[in-house]
Short mmCIF file of C-alpha atoms in Angstrom, two decimals:
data_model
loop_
_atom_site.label_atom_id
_atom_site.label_comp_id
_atom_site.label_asym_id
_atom_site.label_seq_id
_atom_site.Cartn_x
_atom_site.Cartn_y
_atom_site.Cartn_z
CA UNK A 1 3.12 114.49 40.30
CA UNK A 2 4.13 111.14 41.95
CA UNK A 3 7.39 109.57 41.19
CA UNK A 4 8.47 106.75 39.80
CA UNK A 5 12.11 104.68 40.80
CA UNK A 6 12.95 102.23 38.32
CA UNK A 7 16.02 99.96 38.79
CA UNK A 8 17.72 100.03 34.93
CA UNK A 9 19.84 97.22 34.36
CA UNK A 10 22.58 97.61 31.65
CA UNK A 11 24.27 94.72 30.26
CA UNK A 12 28.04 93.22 28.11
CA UNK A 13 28.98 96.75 26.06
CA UNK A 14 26.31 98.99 27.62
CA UNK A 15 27.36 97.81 30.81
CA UNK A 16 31.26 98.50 30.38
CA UNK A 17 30.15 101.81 28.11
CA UNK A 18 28.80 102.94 31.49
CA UNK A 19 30.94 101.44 33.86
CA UNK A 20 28.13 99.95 36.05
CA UNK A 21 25.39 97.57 35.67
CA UNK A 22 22.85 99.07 36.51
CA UNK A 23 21.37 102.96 37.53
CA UNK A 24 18.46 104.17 38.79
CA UNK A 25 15.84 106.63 37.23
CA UNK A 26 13.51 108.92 38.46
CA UNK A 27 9.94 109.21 36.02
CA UNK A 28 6.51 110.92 36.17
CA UNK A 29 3.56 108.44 37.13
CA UNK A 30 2.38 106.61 33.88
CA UNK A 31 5.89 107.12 32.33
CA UNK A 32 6.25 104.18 29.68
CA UNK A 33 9.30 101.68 29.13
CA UNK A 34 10.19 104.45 25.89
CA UNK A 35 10.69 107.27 28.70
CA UNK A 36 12.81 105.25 31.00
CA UNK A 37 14.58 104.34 27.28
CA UNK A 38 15.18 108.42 26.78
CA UNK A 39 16.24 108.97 30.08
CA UNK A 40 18.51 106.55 29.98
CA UNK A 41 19.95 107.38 26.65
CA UNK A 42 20.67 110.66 27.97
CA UNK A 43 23.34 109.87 30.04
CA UNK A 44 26.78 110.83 28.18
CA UNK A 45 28.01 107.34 28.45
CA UNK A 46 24.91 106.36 25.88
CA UNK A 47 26.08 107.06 22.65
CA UNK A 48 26.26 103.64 21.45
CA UNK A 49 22.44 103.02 22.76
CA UNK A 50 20.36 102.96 19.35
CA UNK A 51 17.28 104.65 19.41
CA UNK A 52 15.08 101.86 19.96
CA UNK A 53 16.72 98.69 21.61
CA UNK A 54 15.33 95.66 22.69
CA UNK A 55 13.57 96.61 26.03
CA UNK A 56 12.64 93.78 28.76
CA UNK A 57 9.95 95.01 31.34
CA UNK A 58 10.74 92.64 34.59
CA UNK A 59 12.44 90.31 33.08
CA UNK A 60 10.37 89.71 29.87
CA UNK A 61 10.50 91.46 26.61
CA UNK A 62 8.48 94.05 26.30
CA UNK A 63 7.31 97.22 24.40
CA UNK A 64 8.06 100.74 24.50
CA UNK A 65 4.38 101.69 25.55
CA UNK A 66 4.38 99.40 28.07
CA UNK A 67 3.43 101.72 31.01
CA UNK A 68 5.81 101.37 34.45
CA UNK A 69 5.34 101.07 37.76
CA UNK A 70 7.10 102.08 40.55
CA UNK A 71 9.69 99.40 41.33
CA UNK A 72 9.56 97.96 37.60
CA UNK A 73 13.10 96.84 36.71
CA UNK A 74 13.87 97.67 32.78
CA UNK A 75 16.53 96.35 30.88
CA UNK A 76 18.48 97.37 27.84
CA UNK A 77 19.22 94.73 25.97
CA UNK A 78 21.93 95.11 23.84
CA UNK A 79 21.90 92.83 20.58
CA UNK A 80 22.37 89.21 22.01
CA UNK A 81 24.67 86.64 20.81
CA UNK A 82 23.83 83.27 23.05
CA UNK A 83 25.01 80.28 21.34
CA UNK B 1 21.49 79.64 39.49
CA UNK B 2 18.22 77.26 38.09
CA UNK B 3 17.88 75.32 35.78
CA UNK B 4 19.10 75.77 32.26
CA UNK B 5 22.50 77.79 32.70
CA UNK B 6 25.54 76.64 33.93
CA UNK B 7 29.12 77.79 35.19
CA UNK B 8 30.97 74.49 34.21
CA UNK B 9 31.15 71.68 31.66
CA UNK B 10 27.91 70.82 30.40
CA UNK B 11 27.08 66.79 30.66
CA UNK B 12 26.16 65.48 27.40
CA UNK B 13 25.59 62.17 28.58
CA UNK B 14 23.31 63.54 31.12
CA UNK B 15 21.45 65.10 29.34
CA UNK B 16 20.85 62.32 26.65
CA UNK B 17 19.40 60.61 29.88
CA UNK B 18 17.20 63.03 30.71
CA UNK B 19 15.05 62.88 27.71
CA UNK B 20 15.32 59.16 27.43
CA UNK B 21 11.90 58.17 27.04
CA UNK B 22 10.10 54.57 25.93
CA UNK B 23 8.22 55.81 23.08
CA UNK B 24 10.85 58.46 22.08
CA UNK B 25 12.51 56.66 18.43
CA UNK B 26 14.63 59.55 17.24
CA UNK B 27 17.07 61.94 19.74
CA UNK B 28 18.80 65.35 17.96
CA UNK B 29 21.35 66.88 20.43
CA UNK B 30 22.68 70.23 18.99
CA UNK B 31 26.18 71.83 20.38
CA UNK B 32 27.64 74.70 20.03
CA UNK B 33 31.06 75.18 20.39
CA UNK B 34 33.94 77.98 20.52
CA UNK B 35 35.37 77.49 17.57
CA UNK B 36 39.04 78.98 16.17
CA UNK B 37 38.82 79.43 12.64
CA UNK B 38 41.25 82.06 10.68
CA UNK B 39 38.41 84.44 10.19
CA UNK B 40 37.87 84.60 13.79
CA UNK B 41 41.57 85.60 14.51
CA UNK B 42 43.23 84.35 17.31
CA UNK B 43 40.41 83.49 19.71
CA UNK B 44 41.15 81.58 22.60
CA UNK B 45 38.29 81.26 24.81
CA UNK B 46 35.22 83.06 24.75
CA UNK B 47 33.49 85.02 27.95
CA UNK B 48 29.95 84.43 28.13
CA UNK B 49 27.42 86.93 30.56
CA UNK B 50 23.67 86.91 30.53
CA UNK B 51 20.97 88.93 32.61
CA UNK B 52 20.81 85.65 34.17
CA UNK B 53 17.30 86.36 35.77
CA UNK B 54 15.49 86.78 32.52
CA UNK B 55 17.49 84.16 30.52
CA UNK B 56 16.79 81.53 32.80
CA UNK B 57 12.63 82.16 32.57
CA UNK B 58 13.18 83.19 28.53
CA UNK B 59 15.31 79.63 28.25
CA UNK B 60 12.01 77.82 29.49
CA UNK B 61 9.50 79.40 27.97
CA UNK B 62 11.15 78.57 24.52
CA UNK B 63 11.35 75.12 25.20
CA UNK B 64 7.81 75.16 26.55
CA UNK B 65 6.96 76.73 23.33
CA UNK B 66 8.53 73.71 21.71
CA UNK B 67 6.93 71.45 24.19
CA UNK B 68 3.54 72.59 22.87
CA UNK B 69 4.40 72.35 19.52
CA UNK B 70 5.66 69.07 19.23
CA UNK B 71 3.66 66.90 21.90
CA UNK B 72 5.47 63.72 23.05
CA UNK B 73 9.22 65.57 22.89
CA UNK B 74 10.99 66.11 25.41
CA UNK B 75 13.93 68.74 25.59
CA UNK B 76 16.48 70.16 27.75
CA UNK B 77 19.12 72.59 27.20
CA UNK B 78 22.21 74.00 29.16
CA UNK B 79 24.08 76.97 28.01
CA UNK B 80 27.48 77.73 29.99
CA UNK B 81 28.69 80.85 31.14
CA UNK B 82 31.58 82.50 32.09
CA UNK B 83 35.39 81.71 29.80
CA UNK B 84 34.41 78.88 27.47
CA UNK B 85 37.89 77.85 26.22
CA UNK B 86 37.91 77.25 22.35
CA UNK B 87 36.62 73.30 21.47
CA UNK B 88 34.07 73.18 24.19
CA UNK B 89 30.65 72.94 24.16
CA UNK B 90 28.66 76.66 25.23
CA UNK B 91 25.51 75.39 24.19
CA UNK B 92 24.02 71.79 24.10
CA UNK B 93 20.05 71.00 23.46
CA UNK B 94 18.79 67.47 23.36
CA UNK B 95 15.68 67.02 22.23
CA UNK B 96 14.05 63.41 21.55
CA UNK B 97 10.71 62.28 19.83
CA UNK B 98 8.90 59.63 19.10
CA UNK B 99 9.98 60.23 15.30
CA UNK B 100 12.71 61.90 13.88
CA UNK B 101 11.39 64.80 12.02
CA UNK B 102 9.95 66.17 15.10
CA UNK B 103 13.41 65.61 16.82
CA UNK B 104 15.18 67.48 14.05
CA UNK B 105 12.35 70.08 14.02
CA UNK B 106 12.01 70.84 17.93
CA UNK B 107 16.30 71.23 18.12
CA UNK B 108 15.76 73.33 15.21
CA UNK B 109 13.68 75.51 17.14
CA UNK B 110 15.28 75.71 20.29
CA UNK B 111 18.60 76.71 19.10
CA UNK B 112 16.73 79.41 16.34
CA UNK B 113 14.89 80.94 19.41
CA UNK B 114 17.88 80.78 21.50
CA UNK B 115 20.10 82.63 19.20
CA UNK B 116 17.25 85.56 18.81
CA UNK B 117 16.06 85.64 22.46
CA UNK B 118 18.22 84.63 25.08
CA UNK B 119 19.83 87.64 26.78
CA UNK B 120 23.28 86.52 26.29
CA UNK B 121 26.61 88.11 25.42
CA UNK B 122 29.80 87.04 24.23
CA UNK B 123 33.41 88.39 24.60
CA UNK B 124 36.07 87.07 22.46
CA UNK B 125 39.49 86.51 24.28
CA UNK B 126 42.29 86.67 22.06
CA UNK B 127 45.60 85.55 21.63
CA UNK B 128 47.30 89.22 22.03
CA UNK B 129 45.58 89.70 25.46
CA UNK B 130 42.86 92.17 23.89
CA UNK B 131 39.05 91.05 24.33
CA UNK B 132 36.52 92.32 21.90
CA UNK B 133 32.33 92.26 22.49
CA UNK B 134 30.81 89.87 18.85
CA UNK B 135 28.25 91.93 17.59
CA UNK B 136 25.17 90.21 18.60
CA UNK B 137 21.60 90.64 16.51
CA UNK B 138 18.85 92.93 18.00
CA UNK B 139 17.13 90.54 20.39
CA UNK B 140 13.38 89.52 19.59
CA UNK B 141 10.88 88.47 22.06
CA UNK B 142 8.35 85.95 21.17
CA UNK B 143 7.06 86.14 17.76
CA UNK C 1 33.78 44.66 10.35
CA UNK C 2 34.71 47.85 9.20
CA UNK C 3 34.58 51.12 10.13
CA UNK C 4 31.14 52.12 10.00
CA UNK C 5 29.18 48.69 11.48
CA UNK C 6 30.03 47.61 14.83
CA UNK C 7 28.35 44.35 17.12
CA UNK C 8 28.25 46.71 20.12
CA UNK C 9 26.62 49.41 21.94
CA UNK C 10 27.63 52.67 20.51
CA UNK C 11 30.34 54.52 22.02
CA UNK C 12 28.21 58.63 21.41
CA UNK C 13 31.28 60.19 23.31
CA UNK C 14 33.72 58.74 20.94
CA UNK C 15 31.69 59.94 17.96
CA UNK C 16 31.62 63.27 19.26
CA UNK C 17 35.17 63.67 19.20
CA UNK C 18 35.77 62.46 15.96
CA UNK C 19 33.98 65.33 14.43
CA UNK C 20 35.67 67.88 16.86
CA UNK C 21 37.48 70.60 14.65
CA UNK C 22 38.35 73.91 15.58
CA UNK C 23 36.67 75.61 12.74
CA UNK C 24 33.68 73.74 13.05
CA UNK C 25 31.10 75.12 15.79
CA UNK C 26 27.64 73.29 15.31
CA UNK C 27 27.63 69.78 15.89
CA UNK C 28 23.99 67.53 15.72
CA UNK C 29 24.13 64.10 16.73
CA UNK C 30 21.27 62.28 15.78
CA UNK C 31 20.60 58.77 18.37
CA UNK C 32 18.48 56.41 16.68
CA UNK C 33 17.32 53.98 19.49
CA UNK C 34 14.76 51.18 19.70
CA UNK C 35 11.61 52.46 21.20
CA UNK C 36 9.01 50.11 23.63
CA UNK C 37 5.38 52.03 22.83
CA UNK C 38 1.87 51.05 22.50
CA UNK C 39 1.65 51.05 18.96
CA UNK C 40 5.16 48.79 18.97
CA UNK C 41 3.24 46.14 20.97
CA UNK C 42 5.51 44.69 23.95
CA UNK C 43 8.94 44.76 21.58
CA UNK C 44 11.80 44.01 23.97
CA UNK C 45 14.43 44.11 21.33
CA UNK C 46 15.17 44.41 18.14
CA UNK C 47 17.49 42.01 15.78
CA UNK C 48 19.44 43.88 13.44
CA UNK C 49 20.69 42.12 10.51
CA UNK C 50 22.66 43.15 7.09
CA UNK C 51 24.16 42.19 3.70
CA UNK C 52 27.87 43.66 5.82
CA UNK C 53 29.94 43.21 2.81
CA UNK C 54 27.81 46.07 1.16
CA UNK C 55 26.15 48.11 3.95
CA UNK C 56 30.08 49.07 4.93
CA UNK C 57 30.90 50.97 1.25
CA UNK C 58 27.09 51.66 0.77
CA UNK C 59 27.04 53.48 4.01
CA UNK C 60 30.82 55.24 3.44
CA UNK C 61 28.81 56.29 0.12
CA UNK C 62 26.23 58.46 1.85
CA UNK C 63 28.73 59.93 3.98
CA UNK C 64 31.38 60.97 0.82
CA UNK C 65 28.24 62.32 -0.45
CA UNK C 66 27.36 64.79 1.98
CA UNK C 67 31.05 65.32 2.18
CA UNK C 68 30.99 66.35 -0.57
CA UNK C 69 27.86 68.70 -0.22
CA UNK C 70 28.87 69.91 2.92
CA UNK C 71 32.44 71.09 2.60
CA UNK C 72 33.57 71.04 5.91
CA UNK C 73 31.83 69.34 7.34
CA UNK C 74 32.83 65.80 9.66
CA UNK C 75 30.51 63.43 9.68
CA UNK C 76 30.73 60.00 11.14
CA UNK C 77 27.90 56.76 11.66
CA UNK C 78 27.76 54.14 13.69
CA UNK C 79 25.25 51.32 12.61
CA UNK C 80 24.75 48.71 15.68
CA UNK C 81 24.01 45.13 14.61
CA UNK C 82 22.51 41.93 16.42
CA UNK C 83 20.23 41.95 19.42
CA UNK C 84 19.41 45.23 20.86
CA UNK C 85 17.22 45.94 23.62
CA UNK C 86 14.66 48.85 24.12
CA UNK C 87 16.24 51.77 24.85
CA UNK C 88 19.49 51.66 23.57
CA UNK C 89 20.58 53.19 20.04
CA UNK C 90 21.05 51.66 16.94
CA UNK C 91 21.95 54.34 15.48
CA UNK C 92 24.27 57.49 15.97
CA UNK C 93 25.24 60.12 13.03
CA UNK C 94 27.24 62.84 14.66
CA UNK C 95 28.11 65.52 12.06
CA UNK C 96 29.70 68.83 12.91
CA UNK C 97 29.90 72.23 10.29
CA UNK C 98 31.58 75.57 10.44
CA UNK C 99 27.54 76.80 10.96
CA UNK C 100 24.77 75.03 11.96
CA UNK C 101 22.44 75.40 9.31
CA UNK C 102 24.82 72.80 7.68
CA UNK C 103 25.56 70.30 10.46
CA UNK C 104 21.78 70.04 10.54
CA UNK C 105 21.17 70.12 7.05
CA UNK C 106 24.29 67.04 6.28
CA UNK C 107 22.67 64.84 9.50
CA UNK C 108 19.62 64.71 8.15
CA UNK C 109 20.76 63.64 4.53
CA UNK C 110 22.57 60.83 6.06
CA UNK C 111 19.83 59.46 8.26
CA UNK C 112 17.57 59.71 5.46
CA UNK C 113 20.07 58.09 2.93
CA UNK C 114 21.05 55.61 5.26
CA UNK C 115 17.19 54.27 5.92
CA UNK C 116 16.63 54.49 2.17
CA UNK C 117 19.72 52.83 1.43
CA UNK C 118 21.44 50.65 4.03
CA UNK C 119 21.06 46.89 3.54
CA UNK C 120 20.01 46.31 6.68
CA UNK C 121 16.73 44.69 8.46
CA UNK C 122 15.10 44.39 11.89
CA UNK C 123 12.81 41.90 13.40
CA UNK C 124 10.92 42.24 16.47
CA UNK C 125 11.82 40.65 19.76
CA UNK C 126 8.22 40.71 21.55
CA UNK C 127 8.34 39.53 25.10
CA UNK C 128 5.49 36.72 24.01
CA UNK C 129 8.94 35.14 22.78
CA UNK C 130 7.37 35.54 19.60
CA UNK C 131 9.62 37.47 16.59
CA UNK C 132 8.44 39.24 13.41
CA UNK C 133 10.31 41.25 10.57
CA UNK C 134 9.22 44.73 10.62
CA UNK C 135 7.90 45.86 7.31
CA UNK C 136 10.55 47.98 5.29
CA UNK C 137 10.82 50.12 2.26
CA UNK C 138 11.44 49.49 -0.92
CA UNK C 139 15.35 49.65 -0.83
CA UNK C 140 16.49 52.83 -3.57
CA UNK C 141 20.42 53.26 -4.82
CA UNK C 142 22.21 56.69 -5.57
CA UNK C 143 19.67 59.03 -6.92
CA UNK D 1 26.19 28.39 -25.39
CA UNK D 2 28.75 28.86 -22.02
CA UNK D 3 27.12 29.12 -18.54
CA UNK D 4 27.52 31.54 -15.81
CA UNK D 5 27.26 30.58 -12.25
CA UNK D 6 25.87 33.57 -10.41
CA UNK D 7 26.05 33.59 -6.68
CA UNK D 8 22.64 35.05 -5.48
CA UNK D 9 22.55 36.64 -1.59
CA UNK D 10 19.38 36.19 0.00
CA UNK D 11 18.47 38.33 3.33
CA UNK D 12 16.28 38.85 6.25
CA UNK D 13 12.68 37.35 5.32
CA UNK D 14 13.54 36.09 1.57
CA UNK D 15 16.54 34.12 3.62
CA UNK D 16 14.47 32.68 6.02
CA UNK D 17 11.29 32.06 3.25
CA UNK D 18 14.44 30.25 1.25
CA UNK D 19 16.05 28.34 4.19
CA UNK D 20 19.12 29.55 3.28
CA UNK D 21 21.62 33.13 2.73
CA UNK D 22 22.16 31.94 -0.42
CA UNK D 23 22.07 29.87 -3.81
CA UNK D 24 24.13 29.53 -7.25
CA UNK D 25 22.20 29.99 -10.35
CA UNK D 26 23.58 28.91 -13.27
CA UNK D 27 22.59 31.04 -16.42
CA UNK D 28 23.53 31.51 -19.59
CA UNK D 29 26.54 34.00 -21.54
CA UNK D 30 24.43 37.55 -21.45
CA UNK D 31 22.29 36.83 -19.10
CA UNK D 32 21.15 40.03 -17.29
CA UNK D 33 20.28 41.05 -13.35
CA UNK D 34 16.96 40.59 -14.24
CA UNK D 35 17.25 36.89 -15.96
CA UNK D 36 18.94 35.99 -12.29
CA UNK D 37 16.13 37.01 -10.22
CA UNK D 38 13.41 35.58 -12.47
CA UNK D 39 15.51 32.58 -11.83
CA UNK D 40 15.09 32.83 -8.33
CA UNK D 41 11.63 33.96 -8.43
CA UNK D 42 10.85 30.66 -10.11
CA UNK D 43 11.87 28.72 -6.76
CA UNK D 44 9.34 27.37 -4.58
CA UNK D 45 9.93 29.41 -1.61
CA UNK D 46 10.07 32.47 -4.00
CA UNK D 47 6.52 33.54 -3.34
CA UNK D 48 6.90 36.65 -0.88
CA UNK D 49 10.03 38.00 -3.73
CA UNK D 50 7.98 41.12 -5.21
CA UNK D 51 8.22 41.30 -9.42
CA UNK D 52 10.86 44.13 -8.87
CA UNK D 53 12.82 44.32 -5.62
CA UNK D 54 15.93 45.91 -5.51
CA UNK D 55 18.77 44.41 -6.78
CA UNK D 56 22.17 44.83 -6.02
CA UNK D 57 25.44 43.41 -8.22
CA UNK D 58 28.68 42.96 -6.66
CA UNK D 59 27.58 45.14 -3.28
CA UNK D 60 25.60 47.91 -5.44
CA UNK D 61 22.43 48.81 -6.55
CA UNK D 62 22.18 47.94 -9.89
CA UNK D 63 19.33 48.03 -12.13
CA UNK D 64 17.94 44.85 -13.82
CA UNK D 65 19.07 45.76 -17.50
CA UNK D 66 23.12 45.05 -16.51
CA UNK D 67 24.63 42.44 -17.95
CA UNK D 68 26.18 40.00 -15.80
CA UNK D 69 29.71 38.14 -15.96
CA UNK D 70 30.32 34.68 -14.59
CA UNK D 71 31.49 35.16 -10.43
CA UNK D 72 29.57 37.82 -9.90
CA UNK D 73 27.38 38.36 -6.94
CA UNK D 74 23.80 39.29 -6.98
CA UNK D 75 21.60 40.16 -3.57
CA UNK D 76 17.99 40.54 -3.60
CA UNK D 77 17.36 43.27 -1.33
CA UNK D 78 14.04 43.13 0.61
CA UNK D 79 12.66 46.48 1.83
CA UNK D 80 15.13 47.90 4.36
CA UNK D 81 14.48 48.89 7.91
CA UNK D 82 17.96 49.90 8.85
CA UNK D 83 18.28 53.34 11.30
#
């Protein structure tokens, strides 16, 4: 099966929780946005990820069934407090 | 950097001139600003990061969402990053119209939609030398 | 002239930080200003006149009010009298809160008291040299 | 019976209907807000006054049943277009 890189960015807590902004992760062709979400909350820095954050599909909000492509950057977006 | 953040001071007056406009009666300009208030402790300046590529286009389509909403307003809107020392301005909207309720209404909007979709974060500096991450609210994209 | 009148242009800055307070982080600043728009015909300035001796404690009325509503909140108003051209305000609340909600909420009671309230009238400069009294509301006290 | 002199402010269009920003009317002991403005309305200018405008005594809205003292001041407020 083909892979898939996607560029995760990781932002404010998640961001110092893993001590970089951003990671790369390897997924199965017609992986969605939730998969990258599992893989990511995987890592052992992820604990404080909740199960189903706000996800941003290159650079716009987006669901968890939205399905990736390779070279889609997803974000994490921790809860947001602009203002 | 485009368009609707910024690193420094944000211009007030500017951007009362930019939505000048002839038939444009009624102007609301919103700010937000660090505050220092006993139940926020000793906070003296707060840190302010964004995924800067998606708040920028998020930023816009908000106020083009207001745009559409309210014909005949105009609107613009700066929000700083970076350490925002307490009794400055992080945020400022201005948003005119040719009558006041739709003024009110549109900044109303703006800041609403700001506050539930801009991906932005905020780190409270405090007195002691310790910083702390404000618990945000789980971001929303359009409704 | 008191405090809350003045013969000249309006000085938004200064208003701005006479509501600063550290506890209170959402300031709205509502501009007033004398629109030029088809519907206005070709007005090229308006003539603001008032009964001063009670538009000063009429207008420090409305703002004890909300005051008093708003506890927290600053609020101050500048009413511009005499000629002023298009463009330029005749009006600036600027009103700050320890939330927004209520910066918003005590700026729009005062504009809306003020029109309702304020002894004060405009007639139209047109640039025919002709002048007319715009038509007004019925004028209400405390409700 | 002892008479009051009311001073009456006019304003805006009722000054400039009246040719002046102001009169005295005399009136008698008891006389009420509303006794002073039918005085006014009886003028010849007085056309454009409405039956009830408001009324203010001593720089307040008052309503037409107060009872006035000699001294005081009464305006007749046209509708206001202040803002």
């Amino acid at each position: 099966m083909p892979e898939m890189h996607i560029r995760v960015r990781l932002f404010a807590s998640y961001a110092e929780a893993a001590g970089a902004d951003e990671m790369t992760v390897a997924l199965p062709a017609g992986a969605t946005a939730a998969d990258c979400l599992a893989a990511v909350r995987a890592a052992p820095w992820a604990g404080r990820v909740p199960p189903a954050p706000a996800l941003a599909v290159n650079r716009r909000y987006a669901k968890g069934d939205v399905v990736l492509r390779d070279g889609d950057e997803v974000a994490v977006i921790p809860p947001v407090a602009g203002g | 950097m485009g368009a609707w953040l910024t690193d420094g001071a944000i211009d007030v007056a500017g951007l009362l001139a930019a939505v000048a406009a002839d038939g444009n009666g009624g102007t609301v300009v919103f700010l937000g600003t660090v505050r220092r208030s006993a139940e926020d402790g000793d906070v003296e300046a707060i840190e302010y990061s964004a995924y800067r590529e998606m708040a920028e286009p998020e930023l816009e389509r908000i106020v083009a969402e207001a745009l559409a909403q309210w014909p005949g307003a105009r609107i613009v809107l700066r929000h700083r990053l970076g350490v925002v020392p307490t009794g400055e301005a992080s945020l400022v909207i201005a948003a005119s119209a040719p009558h006041r309720a739709d003024a009110y209404a549109a900044s109303r909007f703006v800041i609403e939609e700001t506050k539930r979709r801009a991906p932005i974060w905020k780190k409270e500096r405090l007195a002691s030398g310790r910083a702390r991450w404000v618990e945000g609210r789980p971001a929303g994209g359009e409704r």
